[in-house]
Short mmCIF file of C-alpha atoms in Angstrom, two decimals:
data_model
loop_
_atom_site.label_atom_id
_atom_site.label_comp_id
_atom_site.label_asym_id
_atom_site.label_seq_id
_atom_site.Cartn_x
_atom_site.Cartn_y
_atom_site.Cartn_z
CA MET A 1 76.28 119.11 70.28
CA SER A 2 73.30 121.49 69.75
CA THR A 3 71.28 119.21 71.80
CA LYS A 4 73.75 119.12 74.64
CA LYS A 5 74.07 122.79 74.99
CA SER A 6 70.63 123.22 75.32
CA MET A 7 69.48 120.71 77.73
CA GLU A 8 72.25 122.77 80.04
CA SER A 9 71.01 126.30 78.97
CA GLY A 10 67.41 124.22 80.35
CA SER A 11 68.53 123.21 83.54
CA GLY A 12 70.18 126.21 84.37
CA SER A 13 67.33 127.81 83.32
CA ALA A 14 65.21 125.47 85.80
CA GLY A 15 68.24 126.46 88.96
CA LYS A 16 67.28 129.85 88.99
CA ASP A 17 63.63 131.95 89.95
CA SER A 18 62.86 134.92 88.06
CA GLY A 19 64.14 137.05 90.15
CA GLY A 20 67.78 135.19 89.23
CA LYS A 21 68.31 133.87 92.59
CA LYS A 22 69.59 130.42 92.28
CA THR A 23 67.23 127.45 94.17
CA THR A 24 67.73 123.80 94.42
CA GLY A 25 65.78 121.70 92.33
CA ASP A 26 62.81 119.73 95.01
CA PRO A 27 60.32 121.80 95.98
CA VAL A 28 60.40 123.66 99.48
CA ILE A 29 57.33 121.97 101.70
CA THR A 30 55.90 124.15 104.15
CA ARG A 31 54.67 122.95 107.46
CA PRO A 32 50.79 123.78 107.85
CA GLU A 33 50.21 125.89 110.78
CA VAL A 34 46.49 124.32 110.78
CA ILE A 35 46.62 120.72 109.51
CA GLU A 36 43.24 119.07 110.88
CA VAL A 37 39.95 120.05 112.09
CA ASP A 38 38.22 117.57 114.14
CA GLU A 39 34.51 117.33 114.98
CA GLN A 40 33.87 119.95 117.04
CA TRP A 41 35.75 121.98 114.60
CA GLU A 42 38.40 122.99 116.54
CA LEU A 43 41.57 123.53 114.77
CA ARG A 44 45.31 122.02 115.95
CA THR A 45 48.14 122.49 115.84
CA TRP A 46 50.71 120.83 114.18
CA ASN A 47 52.38 119.63 117.87
CA GLU A 48 48.64 119.19 119.36
CA TYR A 49 48.14 116.35 116.68
CA THR A 50 52.22 115.02 117.04
CA ALA A 51 51.31 114.84 120.26
CA GLU A 52 47.93 113.40 120.20
CA SER A 53 49.36 110.60 117.32
CA LYS A 54 52.72 109.70 120.62
CA MET A 55 49.75 109.06 123.03
CA ARG A 56 47.90 106.73 120.64
CA ALA A 57 50.62 104.67 119.59
CA LEU A 58 51.33 104.55 123.72
CA ARG A 59 47.87 103.70 124.21
CA ALA A 60 48.11 100.95 121.39
CA ARG A 61 51.08 99.62 123.41
CA SER A 62 49.64 99.86 126.39
CA ASP A 63 46.68 97.75 124.88
CA SER A 64 48.04 94.40 124.65
CA LYS A 65 49.90 94.30 128.21
CA PRO A 66 47.70 93.30 131.05
CA ILE A 67 46.47 96.12 133.36
CA PRO A 68 48.21 96.07 136.82
CA GLN A 69 45.45 95.02 139.81
CA PRO A 70 45.91 95.63 143.45
CA PRO A 71 45.42 93.71 146.25
CA ALA A 72 42.70 91.64 146.65
CA SER A 73 42.76 92.77 150.47
CA ASP A 74 42.70 95.80 149.01
CA ARG A 75 40.19 95.79 146.07
CA SER A 76 37.73 93.68 147.94
CA SER A 77 37.04 96.09 150.91
CA ALA A 78 35.99 99.93 151.80
CA ARG A 79 37.71 102.22 154.13
CA VAL A 80 35.79 104.61 156.14
CA VAL A 81 36.59 107.43 155.53
CA ILE A 82 35.63 111.56 156.95
CA VAL A 83 34.07 113.33 153.89
CA GLN A 84 32.49 116.73 154.30
CA ARG A 85 28.91 118.09 152.85
CA ASN A 86 27.43 121.48 152.91
CA GLY A 87 30.34 123.02 155.37
CA LYS A 88 29.58 119.82 158.15
CA ASN A 89 31.86 116.52 158.61
CA TYR A 90 30.06 112.84 157.89
CA LEU A 91 31.19 109.63 157.87
CA SER A 92 31.53 107.70 154.83
CA LEU A 93 32.78 104.70 152.44
CA GLU A 94 36.03 105.05 150.03
CA LYS A 95 35.93 101.53 147.78
CA ASN A 96 38.25 101.99 144.44
CA TYR A 97 36.93 98.88 143.05
CA GLY A 98 33.62 96.82 143.04
CA ASN A 99 30.19 97.72 144.33
CA ILE A 100 29.58 98.62 148.39
CA ASN A 101 27.80 95.40 149.71
CA ARG A 102 26.37 94.55 152.86
CA GLU A 103 28.39 93.94 155.08
CA GLU A 104 30.84 97.69 154.18
CA VAL A 105 27.54 99.23 155.41
CA ILE A 106 26.86 97.89 158.45
CA HIS A 107 30.37 98.34 159.43
CA LEU A 108 29.99 102.88 157.91
CA LYS A 109 27.08 102.03 160.38
CA ARG A 110 28.00 100.58 163.56
CA GLU A 111 31.17 103.41 163.66
CA ALA A 112 28.55 106.01 163.19
CA ASP A 113 26.66 104.75 165.71
CA ARG A 114 29.97 103.90 167.99
CA LYS A 115 31.33 108.04 167.65
CA ASN A 116 28.34 109.22 167.11
CA TRP A 117 28.06 110.68 163.76
CA GLN A 118 25.80 111.12 160.99
CA CYS A 119 27.07 108.95 157.87
CA VAL A 120 26.42 109.56 153.37
CA LEU A 121 26.72 106.85 151.45
CA ASP A 122 26.15 108.15 147.59
CA GLY A 123 28.85 106.20 145.56
CA ASP A 124 27.86 102.84 143.96
CA LEU A 125 25.33 100.39 145.82
CA ARG A 126 23.74 98.99 142.85
CA GLY A 127 22.02 95.55 144.05
CA ALA A 128 22.90 95.99 147.66
CA ASP A 129 21.30 93.85 149.36
CA LEU A 130 20.37 95.78 152.48
CA ARG A 131 17.49 94.28 153.65
CA GLY A 132 15.75 94.10 157.46
CA LEU A 133 19.03 96.71 158.30
CA ASP A 134 18.71 99.94 160.76
CA LEU A 135 19.24 102.96 157.81
CA THR A 136 17.84 105.20 160.30
CA ALA A 137 18.98 109.10 159.76
CA MET A 138 21.42 108.19 156.77
CA ASN A 139 22.46 110.21 153.37
CA PHE A 140 22.03 108.42 150.48
CA SER A 141 21.71 111.58 148.49
CA GLY A 142 22.88 111.18 144.85
CA ALA A 143 23.73 107.17 145.45
CA ASP A 144 23.34 104.47 142.50
CA LEU A 145 20.54 102.00 144.12
CA ARG A 146 19.53 100.76 141.12
CA ALA A 147 18.07 97.07 141.63
CA ALA A 148 19.14 97.96 145.47
CA ILE A 149 17.03 95.31 148.21
CA PHE A 150 15.18 97.35 151.14
CA ILE A 151 12.85 94.88 151.92
CA HIS A 152 11.93 95.59 156.01
CA ALA A 153 15.05 98.31 156.04
CA VAL A 154 14.33 101.03 158.41
CA CYS A 155 14.72 103.99 156.92
CA ARG A 156 13.04 106.73 158.94
CA HIS A 157 14.17 110.04 157.97
CA THR A 158 16.55 108.54 155.71
CA ASN A 159 17.65 111.06 152.86
CA PHE A 160 17.08 109.47 149.21
CA SER A 161 17.25 112.94 147.34
CA GLY A 162 17.98 112.44 143.85
CA ALA A 163 19.52 108.91 143.92
CA ASP A 164 18.68 106.41 141.11
CA LEU A 165 16.50 103.86 142.67
CA SER A 166 15.14 102.71 139.32
CA GLY A 167 13.96 99.17 140.12
CA ALA A 168 14.67 98.74 143.45
CA ASP A 169 12.47 96.59 146.04
CA LEU A 170 11.16 98.16 149.37
CA THR A 171 8.29 96.32 150.26
CA SER A 172 7.26 96.24 153.28
CA GLY A 173 9.92 99.20 154.51
CA ASP A 174 9.95 101.78 157.17
CA PHE A 175 10.57 105.05 155.41
CA LEU A 176 8.95 107.83 157.58
CA GLU A 177 9.68 110.99 156.93
CA ALA A 178 12.30 109.85 154.31
CA ASP A 179 13.00 112.39 152.10
CA PHE A 180 12.94 111.33 148.17
CA ARG A 181 12.41 115.14 146.27
CA GLU A 182 13.77 114.24 142.99
CA ALA A 183 14.60 110.54 142.93
CA ASN A 184 14.12 108.15 140.36
CA LEU A 185 12.26 105.35 141.42
CA TYR A 186 10.95 104.27 137.99
CA GLY A 187 9.59 100.73 138.03
CA ALA A 188 10.15 100.51 141.90
CA LEU A 189 8.45 97.48 143.71
CA ALA A 190 6.99 99.04 147.13
CA THR A 191 4.00 97.31 148.23
CA CYS A 192 3.09 97.35 151.52
CA ALA A 193 5.45 99.83 152.69
CA VAL A 194 5.14 103.10 155.31
CA PHE A 195 5.91 105.84 153.70
CA SER A 196 4.18 108.17 156.13
CA HIS A 197 4.81 111.89 155.82
CA ALA A 198 7.45 111.51 153.16
CA ASP A 199 8.48 113.84 150.39
CA PHE A 200 8.16 112.91 147.02
CA ARG A 201 8.48 116.11 145.34
CA LYS A 202 9.41 115.99 141.77
CA ALA A 203 10.15 112.31 141.97
CA ARG A 204 9.60 110.07 139.42
CA LEU A 205 7.31 107.45 140.57
CA THR A 206 6.45 105.84 136.33
CA TYR A 207 5.29 102.58 136.31
CA ALA A 208 6.56 102.08 140.55
CA ASP A 209 4.34 99.77 142.25
CA LEU A 210 2.76 101.32 145.87
CA ARG A 211 -0.36 99.19 146.62
CA LEU A 212 -1.19 98.56 149.83
CA SER A 213 1.45 101.66 151.01
CA ASP A 214 0.96 103.60 153.81
CA LEU A 215 1.31 107.70 151.77
CA THR A 216 -0.60 109.23 154.72
CA GLY A 217 0.42 113.26 154.81
CA ALA A 218 2.59 112.41 152.06
CA SER A 219 4.11 115.29 149.59
CA LEU A 220 3.68 113.90 145.83
CA ARG A 221 3.78 117.23 144.52
CA LYS A 222 4.32 117.54 141.28
CA ALA A 223 5.92 113.72 140.68
CA ARG A 224 5.32 112.21 137.91
CA LEU A 225 2.91 109.00 138.12
CA PHE A 226 2.55 107.39 135.54
CA GLY A 227 1.17 103.95 134.96
CA THR A 228 1.64 104.44 139.22
CA ARG A 229 -0.26 101.31 140.69
CA LEU A 230 -1.84 103.50 143.99
CA SER A 231 -4.87 100.68 144.38
CA GLY A 232 -5.67 99.73 148.23
CA ALA A 233 -2.62 102.53 149.40
CA ALA A 234 -3.62 104.92 152.08
CA LEU A 235 -3.58 108.87 150.50
CA HIS A 236 -5.38 110.07 154.17
CA LYS A 237 -4.24 113.85 154.37
CA SER A 238 -1.29 113.08 151.39
CA LYS A 239 -0.11 116.63 149.05
CA LEU A 240 -0.52 115.12 145.39
CA THR A 241 -1.32 116.90 142.20
CA PHE A 242 -2.63 115.10 139.21
CA THR A 243 -0.10 116.27 136.53
CA GLY A 244 1.39 113.21 134.99
CA LEU A 245 -1.16 110.62 136.79
CA LEU A 246 -2.87 107.79 134.26
CA ILE A 247 -5.71 108.75 133.73
CA ASN A 248 -7.42 105.17 134.77
CA SER A 249 -5.47 105.74 137.97
CA ILE A 250 -7.50 108.55 138.89
CA SER A 251 -10.31 106.63 139.93
CA LYS A 252 -8.42 104.99 142.22
CA VAL A 253 -6.96 107.77 143.90
CA VAL A 254 -10.35 109.94 143.98
CA THR A 255 -12.29 106.57 145.24
CA LEU A 256 -9.01 106.11 148.28
CA LEU A 257 -9.55 110.02 148.85
CA PHE A 258 -13.32 110.32 148.88
CA PRO A 259 -14.86 106.90 149.39
CA PRO A 260 -18.46 106.20 148.53
CA PRO A 261 -20.88 105.68 151.64
CA SER A 262 -22.39 102.15 152.84
CA ASP A 263 -25.21 100.90 151.73
CA GLY A 264 -26.56 101.38 155.54
#
């Protein structure tokens, strides 16, 4: 009997707090305001965390389903659009899937010539075969032209400023007065090409092959020429600084600028 009374008294005391108020037997769980700290040390609230968890679940379910693809005609062709650059209107190409190819560039150039407009191409042209094309005065500023082929292409007054031409083939191309400012020509092959009066200021020509090229009057100020091959290149009246130039190439450049007197 005494045991039963003691149990009742113990349960009664557990149901009251120190202030005499009646409480439930289960502990009260309070939801924290901030529950997690991510890698950027940003505090996330409970609502943000639950929303992110739902998005993760949706992504996991969608990964198992095939991604809808547009029709082949829409996926493989680009359409000519009007874009605005620096307050001027240009013709350009818009393509949602894949790289811009040779036929699409020819179509854009034909439309630009027919309407007497200038055209700009700053999209994905990786590996594009543009050999032998007339790309005079086109604007490739900021375009991705890695491993593109410009063999025997005519690119007079063409703008390549800020473009990525690493690994591109510019052999025997005509780049008279072309703009290569701050362009990346790392490892580019440009033998026997014409770069007369071209602008290479701050361009990256590291390990580029410019042998037997015509660089008459070209500007190479502040260009990165480490490992650049310049043997046989014509550098008459070119503006060039030796910053970043490979040491064993300086003698070759000096020999080209100041050839030794003949024995006769």
